[in-house]
Amino acid sequence: MRIDVVTIFPEYLAPLRAALLGKAIDRGLLDVRVHDLRDWTHDVHKAVDDSPYGGGPGMVMKPQIWGDALDSVCAGDTPRLVVPTPAGKPFTQVMARSYATESRLVFACGRYEGIDQRVIDDAARRMPVDEVSIGDYVLVGGEVAVMVMVEAVARLLPGVLGNPASAEQDSFSDGLLEGPSYTRPEVWREFAVPDILRSGNHAAIDRWRRDKAIERTFERRPDLLERLPEGALDKHDRAL
Ligand code: 6GU
């Protein structure tokens, strides 16, 4: 998969080349290209923003520069364009799975009060465009949101995770939060590992893990239980 990121802070995206994603890049599973938006400016000041029509605080990113940048980065291709914004639709694991099937993603990072809307409307005439938020809080710009989304997508690409079963067992893949995990020692600071996990009875262990997942989801994210597909809970689950 190829991922392009256009930003006025290219150095901010450096962590994408570290750790697991760095390894995926080195192994050729992922091609990440970060572009400096200011490369498409024409004036000596390399200005990328201007005051908003209609007044108000903050600055809006200029359409001409973004238009040229996206024309150049998307040239001859139809990638999916993702524009991070707190006003976007919420990013979810379902979207991460869908993005992981694309051959190309282009992320357009806005700063200030955002990008002139016509940039998004124009791009949408030629390619699929998503304005996406990573949660109900406000960041300074889209860069960190891009890192979040790229990490969520990249770990789903074939070969990126050492053990593909980890992606299948994630919180959210069955619509429930994952329950607690334990490793050695058996007792630590007076806390013992639950006996059942050492019983060797794998059917009972699976049942216990599912019970814990349901309890945790009920306590922390009751909204997720409401949204489970019909038939996702069996009789035992519903008795909890
Ligand atoms: Cl995607 N961008 C910005 N700037 N703030 C956010 C966000 C995105 N998602 C939540 N807050």
mmCIF file of C-alpha atoms and ligand atoms in Angstrom:
data_model
loop_
_atom_site.group_PDB
_atom_site.id
_atom_site.type_symbol
_atom_site.label_atom_id
_atom_site.label_comp_id
_atom_site.label_asym_id
_atom_site.label_seq_id
_atom_site.Cartn_x
_atom_site.Cartn_y
_atom_site.Cartn_z
ATOM 1 C CA MET A 1 0.000 0.000 0.000
ATOM 2 C CA ARG A 2 1.159 3.530 -0.792
ATOM 3 C CA ILE A 3 0.372 6.376 1.630
ATOM 4 C CA ASP A 4 1.035 10.043 0.827
ATOM 5 C CA VAL A 5 0.779 12.735 3.491
ATOM 6 C CA VAL A 6 0.701 16.439 2.617
ATOM 7 C CA THR A 7 1.490 18.721 5.585
ATOM 8 C CA ILE A 8 3.244 21.968 6.523
ATOM 9 C CA PHE A 9 5.110 19.995 9.227
ATOM 10 C CA PRO A 10 6.686 17.028 7.409
ATOM 11 C CA GLU A 11 9.122 16.401 10.287
ATOM 12 C CA TYR A 12 6.123 15.813 12.559
ATOM 13 C CA LEU A 13 5.410 12.576 10.658
ATOM 14 C CA ALA A 14 8.882 11.106 11.290
ATOM 15 C CA PRO A 15 7.578 8.600 13.885
ATOM 16 C CA LEU A 16 5.804 6.754 11.052
ATOM 17 C CA ARG A 17 9.222 5.353 10.146
ATOM 18 C CA ALA A 18 9.894 4.022 13.657
ATOM 19 C CA ALA A 19 9.133 0.641 15.203
ATOM 20 C CA LEU A 20 6.541 -1.641 13.587
ATOM 21 C CA LEU A 21 5.665 0.711 10.711
ATOM 22 C CA GLY A 22 9.344 1.390 9.991
ATOM 23 C CA LYS A 23 9.855 -2.348 9.661
ATOM 24 C CA ALA A 24 6.844 -2.629 7.319
ATOM 25 C CA ILE A 25 8.351 0.167 5.175
ATOM 26 C CA ASP A 26 11.779 -1.514 5.139
ATOM 27 C CA ARG A 27 10.146 -4.789 4.089
ATOM 28 C CA GLY A 28 8.302 -3.077 1.222
ATOM 29 C CA LEU A 29 4.810 -3.732 2.625
ATOM 30 C CA LEU A 30 4.157 -0.018 2.985
ATOM 31 C CA ASP A 31 5.381 2.981 0.959
ATOM 32 C CA VAL A 32 5.023 6.241 2.920
ATOM 33 C CA ARG A 33 5.719 9.566 1.166
ATOM 34 C CA VAL A 34 5.512 12.804 3.160
ATOM 35 C CA HIS A 35 5.249 16.075 1.195
ATOM 36 C CA ASP A 36 5.760 19.660 2.354
ATOM 37 C CA LEU A 37 2.744 21.736 1.307
ATOM 38 C CA ARG A 38 5.007 24.807 1.059
ATOM 39 C CA ASP A 39 6.707 23.217 -1.968
ATOM 40 C CA TRP A 40 3.579 24.295 -3.921
ATOM 41 C CA THR A 41 3.634 27.957 -2.783
ATOM 42 C CA HIS A 42 4.716 30.661 -5.243
ATOM 43 C CA ASP A 43 5.410 33.697 -3.047
ATOM 44 C CA VAL A 44 8.609 34.472 -1.129
ATOM 45 C CA HIS A 45 6.781 34.147 2.197
ATOM 46 C CA LYS A 46 5.477 30.669 1.294
ATOM 47 C CA ALA A 47 2.064 31.702 2.690
ATOM 48 C CA VAL A 48 -0.430 28.836 2.985
ATOM 49 C CA ASP A 49 -3.260 30.588 4.835
ATOM 50 C CA ASP A 50 -5.445 33.675 4.722
ATOM 51 C CA SER A 51 -8.267 35.218 6.783
ATOM 52 C CA PRO A 52 -11.719 33.652 6.567
ATOM 53 C CA TYR A 53 -14.517 35.089 4.428
ATOM 54 C CA GLY A 54 -17.297 36.171 6.758
ATOM 55 C CA GLY A 55 -14.826 37.114 9.473
ATOM 56 C CA GLY A 56 -14.029 35.348 12.712
ATOM 57 C CA PRO A 57 -10.883 34.118 14.423
ATOM 58 C CA GLY A 58 -8.160 31.987 12.907
ATOM 59 C CA MET A 59 -6.915 31.426 9.397
ATOM 60 C CA VAL A 60 -8.040 29.218 6.511
ATOM 61 C CA MET A 61 -5.664 27.301 4.259
ATOM 62 C CA LYS A 62 -5.653 28.697 0.704
ATOM 63 C CA PRO A 63 -7.281 26.628 -2.060
ATOM 64 C CA GLN A 64 -4.810 27.245 -4.918
ATOM 65 C CA ILE A 65 -1.860 25.712 -3.054
ATOM 66 C CA TRP A 66 -3.810 22.695 -1.871
ATOM 67 C CA GLY A 67 -5.269 22.236 -5.363
ATOM 68 C CA ASP A 68 -1.824 22.158 -6.978
ATOM 69 C CA ALA A 69 -0.438 19.897 -4.250
ATOM 70 C CA LEU A 70 -3.247 17.340 -4.601
ATOM 71 C CA ASP A 71 -3.136 17.474 -8.438
ATOM 72 C CA SER A 72 0.549 16.667 -8.269
ATOM 73 C CA VAL A 73 0.396 13.967 -5.552
ATOM 74 C CA CYS A 74 -2.665 12.260 -7.129
ATOM 75 C CA ALA A 75 -1.501 12.665 -10.764
ATOM 76 C CA GLY A 76 -2.674 9.869 -13.037
ATOM 77 C CA ASP A 77 -4.323 7.931 -10.209
ATOM 78 C CA THR A 78 -7.524 7.790 -8.148
ATOM 79 C CA PRO A 79 -6.449 7.345 -4.531
ATOM 80 C CA ARG A 80 -8.835 7.762 -1.606
ATOM 81 C CA LEU A 81 -8.327 11.230 -0.093
ATOM 82 C CA VAL A 82 -8.629 11.438 3.696
ATOM 83 C CA VAL A 83 -8.925 14.867 5.311
ATOM 84 C CA PRO A 84 -8.531 14.788 9.095
ATOM 85 C CA THR A 85 -10.818 17.292 10.820
ATOM 86 C CA PRO A 86 -12.664 17.402 14.155
ATOM 87 C CA ALA A 87 -15.766 18.080 11.993
ATOM 88 C CA GLY A 88 -15.379 14.735 10.176
ATOM 89 C CA LYS A 89 -17.199 11.424 10.540
ATOM 90 C CA PRO A 90 -15.750 9.272 13.343
ATOM 91 C CA PHE A 91 -12.845 6.978 12.429
ATOM 92 C CA THR A 92 -13.602 3.377 13.445
ATOM 93 C CA GLN A 93 -12.089 -0.101 13.184
ATOM 94 C CA VAL A 94 -14.557 -0.798 10.360
ATOM 95 C CA MET A 95 -13.080 2.141 8.411
ATOM 96 C CA ALA A 96 -9.523 1.000 9.228
ATOM 97 C CA ARG A 97 -10.354 -2.421 7.741
ATOM 98 C CA SER A 98 -11.822 -0.809 4.646
ATOM 99 C CA TYR A 99 -8.829 1.536 4.192
ATOM 100 C CA ALA A 100 -6.503 -1.473 4.531
ATOM 101 C CA THR A 101 -7.952 -2.842 1.264
ATOM 102 C CA GLU A 102 -7.078 0.336 -0.748
ATOM 103 C CA SER A 103 -3.948 0.467 -2.897
ATOM 104 C CA ARG A 104 -3.382 4.193 -2.214
ATOM 105 C CA LEU A 105 -4.405 6.672 0.492
ATOM 106 C CA VAL A 106 -3.622 10.404 0.440
ATOM 107 C CA PHE A 107 -3.912 12.353 3.707
ATOM 108 C CA ALA A 108 -4.295 16.153 3.534
ATOM 109 C CA CYS A 109 -3.357 17.690 6.906
ATOM 110 C CA GLY A 110 -5.021 20.985 7.697
ATOM 111 C CA ARG A 111 -3.863 23.409 10.367
ATOM 112 C CA TYR A 112 -5.456 26.654 11.546
ATOM 113 C CA GLU A 113 -9.235 26.615 11.101
ATOM 114 C CA GLY A 114 -9.068 24.125 8.254
ATOM 115 C CA ILE A 115 -8.763 23.993 4.476
ATOM 116 C CA ASP A 116 -10.965 26.039 2.092
ATOM 117 C CA GLN A 117 -13.961 23.729 1.551
ATOM 118 C CA ARG A 118 -13.695 24.032 -2.249
ATOM 119 C CA VAL A 119 -10.489 21.968 -2.148
ATOM 120 C CA ILE A 120 -12.475 19.020 -0.753
ATOM 121 C CA ASP A 121 -15.455 19.625 -3.074
ATOM 122 C CA ASP A 122 -13.167 19.792 -6.127
ATOM 123 C CA ALA A 123 -11.230 16.643 -5.190
ATOM 124 C CA ALA A 124 -14.533 14.784 -4.635
ATOM 125 C CA ARG A 125 -15.321 15.251 -8.341
ATOM 126 C CA ARG A 126 -12.375 12.970 -9.179
ATOM 127 C CA MET A 127 -11.790 10.648 -6.231
ATOM 128 C CA PRO A 128 -13.428 9.264 -3.094
ATOM 129 C CA VAL A 129 -12.972 11.749 -0.229
ATOM 130 C CA ASP A 130 -13.543 11.241 3.505
ATOM 131 C CA GLU A 131 -13.426 13.991 6.111
ATOM 132 C CA VAL A 132 -12.602 12.044 9.254
ATOM 133 C CA SER A 133 -12.309 12.769 12.992
ATOM 134 C CA ILE A 134 -10.432 10.545 15.448
ATOM 135 C CA GLY A 135 -12.533 11.545 18.457
ATOM 136 C CA ASP A 136 -14.515 14.207 20.237
ATOM 137 C CA TYR A 137 -11.708 16.584 21.171
ATOM 138 C CA VAL A 138 -9.746 19.177 19.217
ATOM 139 C CA LEU A 139 -6.145 18.779 18.091
ATOM 140 C CA VAL A 140 -3.930 21.574 16.749
ATOM 141 C CA GLY A 141 -3.737 19.964 13.324
ATOM 142 C CA GLY A 142 -4.339 16.756 11.399
ATOM 143 C CA GLU A 143 -0.816 15.333 11.694
ATOM 144 C CA VAL A 144 -1.298 13.332 14.891
ATOM 145 C CA ALA A 145 -4.673 12.114 13.613
ATOM 146 C CA VAL A 146 -2.914 10.858 10.469
ATOM 147 C CA MET A 147 -0.418 8.942 12.599
ATOM 148 C CA VAL A 148 -3.303 7.357 14.484
ATOM 149 C CA MET A 149 -5.114 6.338 11.291
ATOM 150 C CA VAL A 150 -1.991 5.111 9.473
ATOM 151 C CA GLU A 151 -1.054 2.944 12.451
ATOM 152 C CA ALA A 152 -4.562 1.491 12.690
ATOM 153 C CA VAL A 153 -4.577 0.702 8.946
ATOM 154 C CA ALA A 154 -0.988 -0.483 8.527
ATOM 155 C CA ARG A 155 -1.184 -3.149 11.247
ATOM 156 C CA LEU A 156 -4.027 -4.768 9.274
ATOM 157 C CA LEU A 157 -1.946 -5.118 6.084
ATOM 158 C CA PRO A 158 -0.913 -8.697 5.311
ATOM 159 C CA GLY A 159 2.511 -9.477 6.798
ATOM 160 C CA VAL A 160 2.799 -6.398 9.033
ATOM 161 C CA LEU A 161 1.890 -8.138 12.305
ATOM 162 C CA GLY A 162 4.042 -11.099 13.305
ATOM 163 C CA ASN A 163 0.946 -12.999 14.401
ATOM 164 C CA PRO A 164 -2.173 -12.211 12.311
ATOM 165 C CA ALA A 165 -4.330 -13.723 15.074
ATOM 166 C CA SER A 166 -3.609 -10.596 17.173
ATOM 167 C CA ALA A 167 -5.580 -8.461 14.703
ATOM 168 C CA GLU A 168 -8.480 -10.921 14.764
ATOM 169 C CA GLN A 169 -8.684 -10.900 18.574
ATOM 170 C CA ASP A 170 -8.575 -7.105 18.904
ATOM 171 C CA SER A 171 -11.038 -5.116 20.867
ATOM 172 C CA PHE A 172 -13.724 -4.127 18.346
ATOM 173 C CA SER A 173 -13.217 -7.006 15.921
ATOM 174 C CA ASP A 174 -16.154 -8.847 17.552
ATOM 175 C CA GLY A 175 -17.767 -5.601 18.722
ATOM 176 C CA LEU A 176 -16.669 -6.132 22.345
ATOM 177 C CA LEU A 177 -13.789 -4.706 24.387
ATOM 178 C CA GLU A 178 -11.035 -7.201 25.153
ATOM 179 C CA GLY A 179 -10.886 -8.474 28.723
ATOM 180 C CA PRO A 180 -7.819 -8.541 31.001
ATOM 181 C CA SER A 181 -4.542 -10.386 30.227
ATOM 182 C CA TYR A 182 -1.996 -11.964 32.567
ATOM 183 C CA THR A 183 1.499 -13.427 32.382
ATOM 184 C CA ARG A 184 3.968 -14.834 34.947
ATOM 185 C CA PRO A 185 4.380 -14.744 37.904
ATOM 186 C CA GLU A 186 1.331 -16.570 39.252
ATOM 187 C CA VAL A 187 1.108 -14.178 42.237
ATOM 188 C CA TRP A 188 2.369 -10.600 42.115
ATOM 189 C CA ARG A 189 1.957 -8.056 44.944
ATOM 190 C CA GLU A 190 -0.684 -10.338 46.461
ATOM 191 C CA PHE A 191 -2.711 -10.489 43.229
ATOM 192 C CA ALA A 192 -3.139 -14.013 41.836
ATOM 193 C CA VAL A 193 -3.788 -14.873 38.211
ATOM 194 C CA PRO A 194 -7.391 -16.185 37.887
ATOM 195 C CA ASP A 195 -7.282 -20.003 38.440
ATOM 196 C CA ILE A 196 -9.250 -20.772 35.303
ATOM 197 C CA LEU A 197 -6.482 -19.399 33.050
ATOM 198 C CA ARG A 198 -4.136 -22.063 34.481
ATOM 199 C CA SER A 199 -6.717 -24.883 34.279
ATOM 200 C CA GLY A 200 -5.853 -26.027 30.756
ATOM 201 C CA ASN A 201 -9.600 -26.241 30.000
ATOM 202 C CA HIS A 202 -9.693 -24.223 26.784
ATOM 203 C CA ALA A 203 -13.467 -24.261 26.365
ATOM 204 C CA ALA A 204 -13.843 -22.898 29.916
ATOM 205 C CA ILE A 205 -11.082 -20.322 29.262
ATOM 206 C CA ASP A 206 -12.825 -19.107 26.080
ATOM 207 C CA ARG A 207 -16.119 -18.829 27.983
ATOM 208 C CA TRP A 208 -14.421 -16.909 30.834
ATOM 209 C CA ARG A 209 -12.733 -14.515 28.422
ATOM 210 C CA ARG A 210 -16.001 -13.828 26.669
ATOM 211 C CA ASP A 211 -17.722 -13.178 30.040
ATOM 212 C CA LYS A 212 -14.976 -10.700 30.986
ATOM 213 C CA ALA A 213 -15.243 -8.979 27.595
ATOM 214 C CA ILE A 214 -18.979 -8.561 28.031
ATOM 215 C CA GLU A 215 -18.649 -7.307 31.653
ATOM 216 C CA ARG A 216 -16.020 -4.787 30.627
ATOM 217 C CA THR A 217 -18.004 -3.597 27.618
ATOM 218 C CA PHE A 218 -21.107 -3.209 29.801
ATOM 219 C CA GLU A 219 -19.173 -1.089 32.328
ATOM 220 C CA ARG A 220 -17.085 1.029 29.995
ATOM 221 C CA ARG A 221 -18.875 1.138 26.630
ATOM 222 C CA PRO A 222 -22.556 0.232 26.989
ATOM 223 C CA ASP A 223 -23.080 2.016 23.638
ATOM 224 C CA LEU A 224 -21.160 -0.836 21.939
ATOM 225 C CA LEU A 225 -23.557 -3.471 23.356
ATOM 226 C CA GLU A 226 -26.495 -1.548 21.869
ATOM 227 C CA ARG A 227 -24.874 -1.723 18.444
ATOM 228 C CA LEU A 228 -24.050 -5.477 18.366
ATOM 229 C CA PRO A 229 -25.626 -7.264 15.390
ATOM 230 C CA GLU A 230 -28.736 -9.388 16.036
ATOM 231 C CA GLY A 231 -27.704 -12.800 17.382
ATOM 232 C CA ALA A 232 -24.210 -11.685 18.489
ATOM 233 C CA LEU A 233 -25.002 -12.581 22.105
ATOM 234 C CA ASP A 234 -25.950 -16.183 23.021
ATOM 235 C CA LYS A 235 -28.210 -17.277 25.878
ATOM 236 C CA HIS A 236 -25.318 -17.468 28.352
ATOM 237 C CA ASP A 237 -24.157 -13.939 27.378
ATOM 238 C CA ARG A 238 -27.597 -12.466 27.859
ATOM 239 C CA ALA A 239 -27.846 -14.058 31.321
ATOM 240 C CA LEU A 240 -24.833 -11.994 32.505
HETATM 241 CL CL1 6GU B 1 -8.813 14.377 12.540
HETATM 242 N N1 6GU B 1 -8.070 16.759 13.397
HETATM 243 C C1 6GU B 1 -8.018 17.725 14.313
HETATM 244 N N2 6GU B 1 -7.358 18.847 14.042
HETATM 245 N N3 6GU B 1 -8.576 17.604 15.506
HETATM 246 C C2 6GU B 1 -9.210 16.469 15.751
HETATM 247 C C3 6GU B 1 -9.313 15.437 14.837
HETATM 248 C C4 6GU B 1 -8.720 15.614 13.652
HETATM 249 N N4 6GU B 1 -10.022 14.437 15.369
HETATM 250 C C5 6GU B 1 -10.357 14.846 16.569
HETATM 251 N N5 6GU B 1 -9.873 16.066 16.810
#
